[in-house]
Coordinates of N, CA and C in Angstrom, one line a residue:
M237 N -6.5 42.1 -4.2 CA -8.0 41.8 -4.0 C -8.3 41.0 -3.4
K238 N -9.2 41.2 -2.7 CA -9.3 39.9 -1.5 C -10.5 38.6 -2.0
V239 N -10.0 38.1 -1.8 CA -10.5 36.2 -2.3 C -11.5 35.7 -0.7
S240 N -13.0 35.7 -0.9 CA -13.4 35.0 0.3 C -13.1 33.5 0.6
I241 N -14.1 33.6 1.8 CA -13.3 32.1 2.2 C -14.0 30.9 1.8
H242 N -15.3 31.2 0.7 CA -16.2 30.7 0.3 C -15.1 29.8 -0.9
T243 N -14.7 31.0 -1.3 CA -14.1 30.3 -3.0 C -13.0 29.6 -2.6
I244 N -12.0 30.0 -1.7 CA -10.7 29.5 -0.9 C -11.5 27.6 -0.7
Y245 N -12.6 28.0 0.1 CA -13.7 26.4 0.3 C -13.6 25.8 -0.9
D246 N -14.3 26.2 -1.7 CA -15.0 25.4 -2.8 C -13.7 25.4 -3.7
S247 N -13.0 25.5 -4.0 CA -11.3 25.3 -4.7 C -10.6 24.3 -4.0
L248 N -10.9 24.2 -2.7 CA -10.4 22.8 -2.2 C -10.8 21.5 -2.2
L249 N -12.4 21.9 -1.6 CA -13.5 21.0 -2.4 C -13.2 20.5 -3.4
I250 N -12.8 21.6 -4.9 CA -12.7 20.7 -6.0 C -11.5 19.8 -6.1
R251 N -10.6 20.5 -5.8 CA -9.5 19.5 -5.5 C -9.1 18.5 -4.9
L252 N -10.0 18.6 -3.7 CA -10.3 16.7 -3.3 C -11.5 16.0 -3.8
M253 N -12.0 16.6 -4.7 CA -13.0 15.8 -5.9 C -12.4 15.4 -6.7
L254 N -11.4 15.8 -7.5 CA -10.4 15.3 -8.5 C -9.5 14.2 -8.3
L255 N -8.9 14.2 -6.9 CA -8.2 13.3 -6.3 C -8.7 12.1 -6.0
L256 N -10.5 12.1 -5.1 CA -11.0 10.6 -5.3 C -10.6 9.5 -5.9
P257 N -11.5 10.1 -6.9 CA -11.1 9.0 -8.0 C -10.3 8.2 -8.5
I258 N -8.9 8.9 -8.4 CA -7.3 8.0 -8.2 C -7.6 7.4 -6.6
V259 N -7.5 7.8 -5.5 CA -8.0 7.0 -4.6 C -8.6 5.7 -4.4
S260 N -9.8 6.0 -5.2 CA -10.4 5.2 -5.1 C -10.8 3.8 -5.7
I261 N -10.1 3.6 -6.9 CA -9.4 2.9 -7.9 C -8.1 2.5 -7.5
A262 N -7.2 2.9 -6.5 CA -6.4 2.2 -6.4 C -6.5 1.2 -5.2
Q263 N -5.3 -0.2 -5.2 CA -6.4 -1.2 -4.0 C -5.2 -2.2 -4.4
N264 N -4.4 -2.1 -3.0 CA -4.0 -3.5 -2.6 C -4.0 -4.3 -1.7
V265 N -3.8 -5.4 -1.9 CA -4.1 -6.6 -0.8 C -2.8 -7.5 -1.1
Q266 N -2.5 -8.2 0.6 CA -2.0 -8.9 0.6 C -1.9 -10.2 1.9
L267 N -2.0 -11.4 0.7 CA -2.1 -12.7 2.1 C -1.1 -13.5 2.1
N268 N -1.1 -13.6 2.8 CA 0.4 -14.6 3.8 C 0.3 -15.8 4.6
Y269 N 0.6 -16.8 3.8 CA 0.4 -18.7 3.8 C 1.3 -18.7 4.6
K270 N 1.4 -20.3 5.4 CA 2.2 -21.2 5.7 C 2.2 -22.3 5.1
I271 N 3.0 -23.1 4.8 CA 3.1 -24.2 4.1 C 3.5 -25.5 4.9
M272 N 2.2 -26.6 5.0 CA 2.4 -27.5 6.0 C 2.5 -28.9 5.6
Q273 N 3.4 -29.7 5.5 CA 3.1 -31.1 5.3 C 2.9 -32.0 6.9
G274 N 2.0 -32.6 7.0 CA 1.6 -33.2 8.2 C 1.4 -32.3 9.5
R275 N 2.3 -32.1 10.4 CA 2.2 -31.3 11.0 C 3.6 -30.2 11.1
N276 N 4.2 -30.6 10.0 CA 5.3 -29.8 9.7 C 5.5 -28.6 9.6
D277 N 5.6 -27.4 10.0 CA 6.1 -26.1 8.9 C 6.9 -26.3 8.6
I278 N 6.9 -26.2 6.8 CA 8.0 -26.5 5.7 C 8.2 -24.9 5.0
G279 N 7.6 -24.1 5.2 CA 7.8 -22.6 4.2 C 6.4 -21.8 4.3
W280 N 6.6 -21.3 3.0 CA 5.6 -19.8 3.7 C 5.4 -19.3 2.3
L281 N 4.5 -18.9 1.9 CA 3.9 -18.2 0.6 C 3.2 -17.1 0.5
R282 N 4.0 -16.0 0.1 CA 2.9 -14.4 0.0 C 2.8 -14.1 -1.3
I283 N 1.2 -13.8 -1.3 CA 0.8 -13.0 -2.8 C 0.3 -12.0 -2.6
E284 N 0.4 -11.2 -3.5 CA -0.2 -9.8 -3.7 C -1.1 -9.3 -4.9
K285 N -1.9 -8.1 -4.5 CA -2.9 -8.0 -5.4 C -3.0 -6.6 -5.9
N286 N -2.1 -6.0 -6.8 CA -2.4 -4.4 -7.0 C -2.7 -4.1 -8.3
S287 N -4.3 -4.1 -7.7 CA -4.9 -2.7 -8.4 C -5.1 -1.3 -9.0
T288 N -5.3 -0.8 -10.7 CA -5.2 0.2 -10.9 C -6.2 0.8 -12.0
G289 N -7.1 1.2 -11.9 CA -8.0 1.0 -12.9 C -8.6 0.0 -13.4
N290 N -8.2 -0.7 -14.8 CA -8.5 -1.7 -15.9 C -7.5 -2.6 -15.4
K291 N -6.6 -2.3 -14.7 CA -5.2 -3.5 -14.7 C -5.2 -3.6 -13.3
S292 N -4.8 -4.9 -13.0 CA -4.7 -5.8 -12.0 C -3.4 -6.8 -12.3
E293 N -1.9 -6.4 -11.1 CA -1.0 -7.0 -11.1 C -1.4 -8.3 -9.3
L294 N -0.7 -9.0 -10.1 CA -0.7 -10.2 -8.7 C 0.9 -11.0 -8.7
L295 N 1.5 -11.2 -7.8 CA 2.8 -11.5 -7.3 C 2.8 -12.2 -6.1
L296 N 3.6 -13.4 -6.8 CA 3.9 -14.5 -5.7 C 4.9 -15.0 -5.1
V297 N 5.1 -14.9 -4.5 CA 6.9 -15.2 -3.6 C 6.4 -16.8 -2.7
S298 N 7.1 -17.7 -2.8 CA 7.3 -18.6 -1.7 C 8.6 -19.4 -1.6
E299 N 8.8 -19.8 -0.7 CA 10.0 -20.5 -0.3 C 9.5 -22.0 0.4
I300 N 9.7 -22.8 0.3 CA 10.2 -24.4 1.0 C 10.9 -25.1 1.3
K301 N 11.5 -25.7 2.4 CA 12.5 -26.1 3.0 C 11.9 -27.7 3.6
T302 N 12.5 -28.6 3.1 CA 12.0 -29.7 3.4 C 13.0 -31.0 3.2
K303 N 12.7 -32.5 3.3 CA 14.0 -33.1 2.6 C 13.4 -34.6 2.5
V304 N 13.0 -34.5 1.2 CA 13.3 -36.4 0.3 C 14.6 -36.4 0.0
I305 N 14.8 -37.6 1.2 CA 16.4 -38.3 1.4 C 17.1 -37.2 1.1
L306 N 17.2 -36.3 0.7 CA 18.3 -35.3 0.6 C 17.4 -33.7 0.9
P307 N 18.2 -32.8 1.9 CA 17.5 -31.6 2.1 C 16.8 -30.5 0.3
I308 N 15.9 -30.0 0.5 CA 15.6 -29.4 -0.6 C 15.2 -28.1 -0.6
T309 N 16.0 -27.0 -0.9 CA 15.0 -25.8 -0.9 C 14.6 -25.5 -1.9
L310 N 13.5 -24.7 -1.9 CA 12.2 -24.8 -3.4 C 12.0 -23.2 -3.3
F311 N 12.8 -22.0 -4.0 CA 12.2 -21.1 -4.1 C 11.5 -20.9 -5.5
T312 N 10.2 -20.3 -5.1 CA 9.1 -19.8 -6.9 C 9.0 -18.4 -6.4
R313 N 8.9 -17.9 -7.8 CA 8.5 -16.7 -7.5 C 7.2 -16.9 -9.2
E314 N 6.1 -16.0 -8.8 CA 5.0 -15.9 -10.2 C 4.7 -14.8 -10.8
S315 N 4.1 -14.3 -11.5 CA 3.6 -12.8 -12.0 C 2.7 -13.3 -12.9
S316 N 1.4 -12.4 -12.4 CA 0.4 -12.2 -13.9 C -0.6 -10.8 -14.1
T317 N -0.5 -10.3 -14.7 CA -1.1 -9.2 -15.1 C -2.4 -9.6 -16.1
F318 N -3.5 -8.9 -15.3 CA -4.8 -8.6 -16.2 C -5.2 -7.1 -16.4
E319 N -5.4 -7.1 -17.9 CA -6.0 -5.9 -18.3 C -7.3 -5.9 -19.0
N320 N -8.4 -5.1 -18.6 CA -9.8 -5.8 -19.1 C -10.1 -6.4 -18.6
G321 N -9.6 -7.8 -18.1 CA -10.4 -8.7 -17.1 C -9.5 -9.9 -17.8
K322 N -8.7 -9.4 -18.6 CA -7.7 -10.6 -19.4 C -6.5 -10.6 -19.4
L323 N -5.7 -11.8 -19.6 CA -4.3 -12.2 -19.0 C -3.5 -11.7 -20.3
I324 N -2.8 -10.4 -19.6 CA -2.2 -10.3 -20.7 C -0.3 -10.4 -20.6
Y325 N 0.4 -10.6 -19.4 CA 1.3 -11.0 -19.0 C 1.5 -12.6 -17.9
S326 N 2.2 -13.0 -18.4 CA 2.7 -13.8 -16.6 C 4.2 -15.0 -16.4
S327 N 4.7 -14.9 -15.8 CA 5.9 -15.5 -15.7 C 5.9 -16.5 -14.4
Q328 N 6.7 -17.1 -14.4 CA 7.3 -18.7 -13.6 C 8.4 -18.4 -13.2
F329 N 8.8 -18.6 -12.2 CA 10.4 -18.9 -12.0 C 10.9 -19.6 -10.9
R330 N 11.9 -20.9 -11.0 CA 11.8 -21.9 -9.4 C 12.9 -21.9 -9.5
K331 N 13.5 -22.4 -8.5 CA 15.2 -22.6 -8.0 C 14.8 -23.9 -7.0
T332 N 15.4 -24.4 -7.4 CA 16.2 -26.1 -6.4 C 17.3 -25.8 -6.0
N333 N 17.5 -25.5 -4.9 CA 18.6 -25.8 -3.8 C 19.9 -24.9 -4.5
G334 N 19.0 -23.7 -5.3 CA 20.2 -22.8 -6.2 C 19.7 -23.2 -7.0
T335 N 19.8 -24.0 -8.1 CA 19.2 -24.2 -9.6 C 18.5 -23.1 -10.1
T336 N 18.6 -23.1 -11.1 CA 17.1 -22.5 -11.8 C 16.5 -23.6 -12.7
K337 N 15.2 -24.4 -12.3 CA 14.6 -25.1 -12.7 C 13.6 -25.0 -13.7
L338 N 12.9 -23.7 -13.7 CA 11.8 -23.1 -15.0 C 12.1 -21.4 -14.8
D339 N 12.1 -21.2 -16.0 CA 12.1 -19.8 -16.2 C 11.0 -19.6 -17.7
K340 N 9.9 -19.2 -17.4 CA 8.9 -19.0 -18.1 C 8.2 -17.7 -18.4
Q341 N 8.0 -16.5 -19.8 CA 6.9 -15.9 -19.7 C 6.1 -16.2 -20.4
T342 N 4.6 -15.4 -20.4 CA 3.7 -15.6 -21.4 C 3.3 -14.2 -21.5
K343 N 3.3 -14.0 -22.8 CA 3.0 -12.5 -23.3 C 1.5 -12.6 -24.4
L344 N 0.8 -11.9 -24.2 CA -0.7 -11.8 -25.0 C -0.1 -10.7 -26.4
V345 N 0.1 -11.1 -27.7 CA 0.7 -10.7 -28.8 C -0.1 -10.1 -29.5
E346 N -1.1 -9.0 -30.0 CA -2.4 -9.4 -30.4 C -3.3 -9.8 -30.1
D347 N -3.7 -10.7 -30.6 CA -4.9 -11.8 -29.8 C -3.8 -13.1 -30.0
K348 N -2.8 -13.5 -29.7 CA -2.2 -14.8 -29.4 C -1.4 -14.7 -28.0
Y349 N -1.5 -15.7 -28.0 CA -0.7 -16.1 -26.5 C 1.2 -16.8 -27.0
E350 N 2.0 -15.9 -26.7 CA 3.3 -16.3 -26.8 C 4.0 -16.6 -25.6
V351 N 4.5 -18.1 -25.5 CA 5.4 -18.5 -24.5 C 6.9 -18.0 -24.7
L352 N 7.6 -17.7 -23.6 CA 9.5 -18.1 -24.2 C 9.7 -18.6 -22.9
E353 N 10.5 -19.7 -23.2 CA 11.2 -20.9 -22.3 C 12.1 -21.2 -22.8
N354 N 13.3 -21.3 -22.1 CA 14.6 -21.6 -22.2 C 15.3 -21.0 -24.0
G355 N 15.0 -19.8 -24.2 CA 15.5 -19.4 -25.5 C 14.7 -20.0 -27.0
E356 N 13.2 -20.5 -26.4 CA 12.2 -20.9 -27.6 C 11.3 -19.9 -27.0
K357 N 10.5 -19.5 -28.2 CA 9.4 -18.6 -28.4 C 8.2 -19.9 -28.7
V358 N 7.2 -19.8 -28.5 CA 5.9 -20.5 -28.6 C 4.7 -19.9 -28.8
K359 N 3.7 -19.7 -29.7 CA 2.8 -19.6 -30.2 C 1.4 -20.4 -29.5
L360 N 0.9 -20.3 -29.1 CA -0.6 -21.0 -28.4 C -1.8 -20.7 -29.4
A361 N -2.2 -21.7 -29.5 CA -3.8 -21.3 -29.8 C -4.7 -22.1 -29.2
F362 N -5.2 -21.0 -28.1 CA -6.5 -21.1 -27.6 C -6.8 -19.3 -27.2
P363 N -8.2 -19.5 -26.2 CA -8.6 -18.6 -26.3 C -8.4 -17.5 -25.4
T364 N -9.0 -16.8 -25.5 CA -8.5 -15.4 -24.2 C -8.2 -16.0 -22.9
V365 N -6.9 -15.5 -22.1 CA -7.8 -16.4 -20.5 C -7.9 -15.3 -19.8
Y366 N -8.7 -15.7 -19.0 CA -9.7 -14.4 -18.3 C -9.5 -15.0 -16.4
T367 N -8.9 -16.4 -16.5 CA -8.9 -16.9 -14.7 C -7.9 -17.8 -14.8
N368 N -6.3 -17.5 -14.3 CA -5.5 -18.8 -14.1 C -5.5 -18.8 -12.8
L369 N -4.3 -19.9 -12.5 CA -4.1 -20.3 -10.8 C -3.8 -19.0 -9.9
L370 N -3.4 -18.2 -10.5 CA -3.3 -17.3 -9.2 C -4.1 -16.6 -9.1
S371 N -4.7 -16.0 -10.0 CA -6.2 -15.4 -9.8 C -7.5 -15.9 -8.7
L372 N -6.8 -17.4 -8.6 CA -8.0 -18.1 -8.1 C -8.1 -18.1 -6.3
Y373 N -6.7 -16.9 -5.8 CA -6.4 -16.8 -4.4 C -7.2 -15.7 -4.0
F374 N -7.9 -14.9 -5.1 CA -8.3 -13.7 -5.0 C -9.9 -13.8 -5.7
Q375 N -10.3 -15.2 -6.4 CA -11.3 -14.9 -7.2 C -12.1 -16.9 -7.1
E376 N -13.1 -17.0 -5.9 CA -13.9 -17.9 -6.0 C -14.4 -18.8 -7.2
P377 N -14.2 -19.3 -8.0 CA -14.3 -20.2 -9.4 C -15.7 -20.2 -8.9
I378 N -16.7 -19.7 -9.0 CA -18.2 -20.1 -8.6 C -19.1 -21.0 -9.8
T379 N -18.5 -19.9 -10.7 CA -18.9 -20.3 -12.0 C -18.3 -20.4 -13.1
S380 N -17.0 -20.9 -12.6 CA -16.4 -21.2 -13.7 C -15.8 -22.5 -14.0
N381 N -15.5 -23.3 -15.3 CA -16.0 -24.8 -15.6 C -14.2 -24.6 -15.1
S382 N -13.2 -24.5 -16.3 CA -12.0 -24.2 -16.1 C -10.8 -23.6 -15.8
V383 N -9.7 -23.8 -15.6 CA -8.4 -22.7 -15.3 C -7.4 -22.9 -15.7
Y384 N -6.9 -21.8 -15.8 CA -5.3 -22.0 -16.5 C -4.3 -21.9 -16.3
C385 N -3.2 -23.2 -16.7 CA -2.4 -23.2 -15.8 C -1.2 -22.6 -16.4
D386 N -0.6 -21.9 -16.3 CA 0.4 -21.2 -17.1 C 1.8 -22.4 -16.7
R387 N 2.2 -22.5 -15.8 CA 3.1 -23.9 -16.7 C 3.0 -24.7 -16.8
Q388 N 2.0 -25.6 -17.0 CA 1.7 -26.6 -18.1 C 0.9 -26.5 -19.0
Q389 N 0.8 -24.6 -19.7 CA 0.1 -24.1 -20.9 C -1.4 -24.8 -21.6
C390 N -2.0 -25.0 -20.3 CA -3.1 -25.7 -20.8 C -4.3 -25.1 -19.5
F391 N -5.3 -25.7 -20.1 CA -6.0 -25.4 -19.1 C -6.8 -26.8 -18.8
V392 N -7.3 -26.7 -17.3 CA -7.8 -27.7 -16.5 C -8.7 -27.3 -15.6
K393 N -9.7 -28.6 -16.1 CA -11.6 -28.6 -14.9 C -11.3 -28.2 -14.0
I394 N -12.5 -28.0 -13.6 CA -12.7 -26.9 -11.9 C -13.5 -28.1 -11.7
T395 N -13.5 -29.4 -10.6 CA -14.5 -30.0 -10.2 C -15.1 -29.6 -8.7
K396 N -16.1 -29.3 -8.3 CA -16.7 -28.9 -7.4 C -16.5 -30.3 -6.3
T397 N -16.3 -30.4 -5.1 CA -15.8 -31.5 -4.4 C -16.8 -31.4 -2.7
E398 N -17.2 -32.7 -2.6 CA -18.3 -32.8 -1.8 C -18.2 -32.1 0.2
D399 N -16.8 -31.7 -0.1 CA -16.1 -30.4 1.7 C -16.2 -29.6 0.8
G400 N -16.9 -28.6 -0.2 CA -16.9 -27.0 -0.2 C -15.9 -26.6 -1.8
G401 N -14.7 -27.6 -2.0 CA -13.6 -27.2 -2.7 C -14.0 -27.1 -3.7
Y402 N -12.7 -26.7 -4.6 CA -12.4 -26.7 -6.2 C -11.1 -27.5 -6.4
K403 N -11.5 -28.8 -7.1 CA -10.5 -29.4 -7.0 C -9.9 -29.1 -9.0
M404 N -8.3 -29.1 -8.8 CA -8.0 -29.5 -10.6 C -6.8 -30.2 -10.3
K405 N -7.3 -31.1 -11.4 CA -6.1 -32.0 -11.6 C -5.8 -32.2 -13.0
F406 N -4.2 -31.9 -13.0 CA -3.5 -31.7 -13.5 C -2.9 -33.0 -14.9
P407 N -1.9 -32.6 -15.9 CA -2.4 -33.5 -16.8 C -0.8 -34.4 -16.6
N408 N -0.2 -33.9 -15.2 CA 0.9 -34.7 -14.8 C 0.3 -35.4 -13.5
G409 N -1.1 -35.3 -13.5 CA -1.3 -36.2 -12.0 C -1.7 -35.8 -11.4
N410 N -1.1 -34.6 -11.0 CA -1.0 -34.1 -10.0 C -1.8 -33.4 -9.2
S411 N -2.8 -32.8 -8.2 CA -4.1 -31.9 -8.0 C -3.8 -30.9 -6.8
N412 N -4.5 -29.6 -7.1 CA -4.9 -28.7 -6.2 C -6.4 -28.6 -5.9
C413 N -6.3 -28.6 -4.2 CA -7.9 -28.0 -4.3 C -8.1 -27.1 -3.4
F414 N -8.7 -25.9 -3.7 CA -8.9 -25.0 -3.3 C -10.0 -24.4 -2.4
Y415 N -9.7 -23.4 -1.0 CA -11.5 -23.7 -0.2 C -10.8 -22.1 -0.2
Y416 N -12.9 -21.5 0.3 CA -12.6 -20.2 0.4 C -13.4 -20.1 1.4
K417 N -13.3 -18.8 2.0 CA -14.0 -18.0 2.8 C -14.3 -16.5 2.4
E418 N -15.4 -16.4 2.1 CA -15.5 -14.9 1.7 C -15.1 -14.3 0.4
G419 N -15.4 -15.5 -0.5 CA -14.5 -15.3 -2.2 C -13.3 -14.8 -1.5
I420 N -12.0 -15.3 -0.7 CA -10.6 -15.0 0.1 C -10.4 -16.8 0.0
C421 N -8.8 -17.3 -0.6 CA -8.8 -18.2 -0.4 C -7.7 -18.9 1.0
T422 N -8.5 -19.4 1.9 CA -8.5 -20.1 2.8 C -7.4 -20.9 3.1
K423 N -7.3 -22.4 1.6 CA -6.8 -23.4 2.0 C -6.5 -24.0 1.0
I424 N -5.5 -24.4 0.5 CA -4.7 -25.3 -0.8 C -4.6 -26.5 -0.4
K425 N -5.2 -27.3 -0.8 CA -5.0 -29.0 -0.3 C -3.5 -29.3 -1.7
I426 N -2.3 -29.8 -1.3 CA -1.4 -30.2 -2.8 C -1.8 -32.0 -2.7
D427 N -2.1 -32.5 -3.9 CA -1.6 -33.6 -3.6 C -0.6 -34.1 -5.1
H428 N 0.8 -34.4 -4.8 CA 1.7 -34.6 -5.4 C 1.9 -36.0 -5.6
S429 N 2.5 -36.2 -7.0 CA 2.9 -37.7 -6.7 C 3.7 -38.2 -6.0
F430 N 5.1 -37.2 -5.1 CA 5.4 -37.8 -4.2 C 5.2 -37.3 -3.0
Y431 N 4.3 -36.5 -2.6 CA 4.0 -35.8 -1.5 C 2.9 -35.2 -1.4
S432 N 1.9 -34.9 -0.4 CA 1.1 -34.2 0.2 C 1.4 -33.2 0.7
A433 N 0.5 -32.2 0.9 CA 0.6 -30.7 2.0 C -0.1 -29.9 2.0
E434 N -0.1 -28.6 2.8 CA -1.2 -28.0 2.5 C -1.3 -26.9 2.7
I435 N -1.5 -25.1 2.0 CA -1.1 -24.3 2.2 C -2.1 -23.0 2.7
I436 N -1.8 -22.8 4.1 CA -2.8 -22.5 4.6 C -2.6 -21.0 5.6
L437 N -4.1 -19.9 5.0 CA -4.2 -18.8 5.0 C -3.4 -18.1 6.7
K438 N -3.2 -17.5 7.2 CA -2.2 -17.0 8.7 C -3.7 -15.9 8.6
P439 N -4.0 -15.7 10.4 CA -5.0 -14.8 10.8 C -4.1 -13.5 10.6

């Protein structure tokens, strides 16, 4: 049986069209930053966003090497998973000089968030989270009044600054201020009780 060239072409076209939606909804973005303290380059930060369909996964990894009386090496790994726009899972892990200082997971169970830390599970009584600190790297909070801080398990107010930044002051007195260009975070000013630093997007 002879198969016309038109039949083969139509078959290939249909297969290509079936693949296109899969390709179009899969997206990966990676941002790389340097961490500066004054003129000193003290570390790096990398954050990735992988989106497929209605799910987005964010992963942040960073390392800082500095000296406050004694040398300090700080390693951080954080992740967040959003589905249909709402946070369904997040984790925070931090080591200082090789010793684990933080290991926390937050999970949406039915309509409540559960936090697991140090073997203890706590249920949180607050509304669904749509924006947390990790998502701010990729999403300028133009219309947001607050953002969720997974580490401290609370919402913090967002205040627009005169120089165009978005400042968040945390319950412990520390603050971060995010700056954007075309919706992507280009710089974060960190004001800590013991130090100040800047996270700057690499070209």
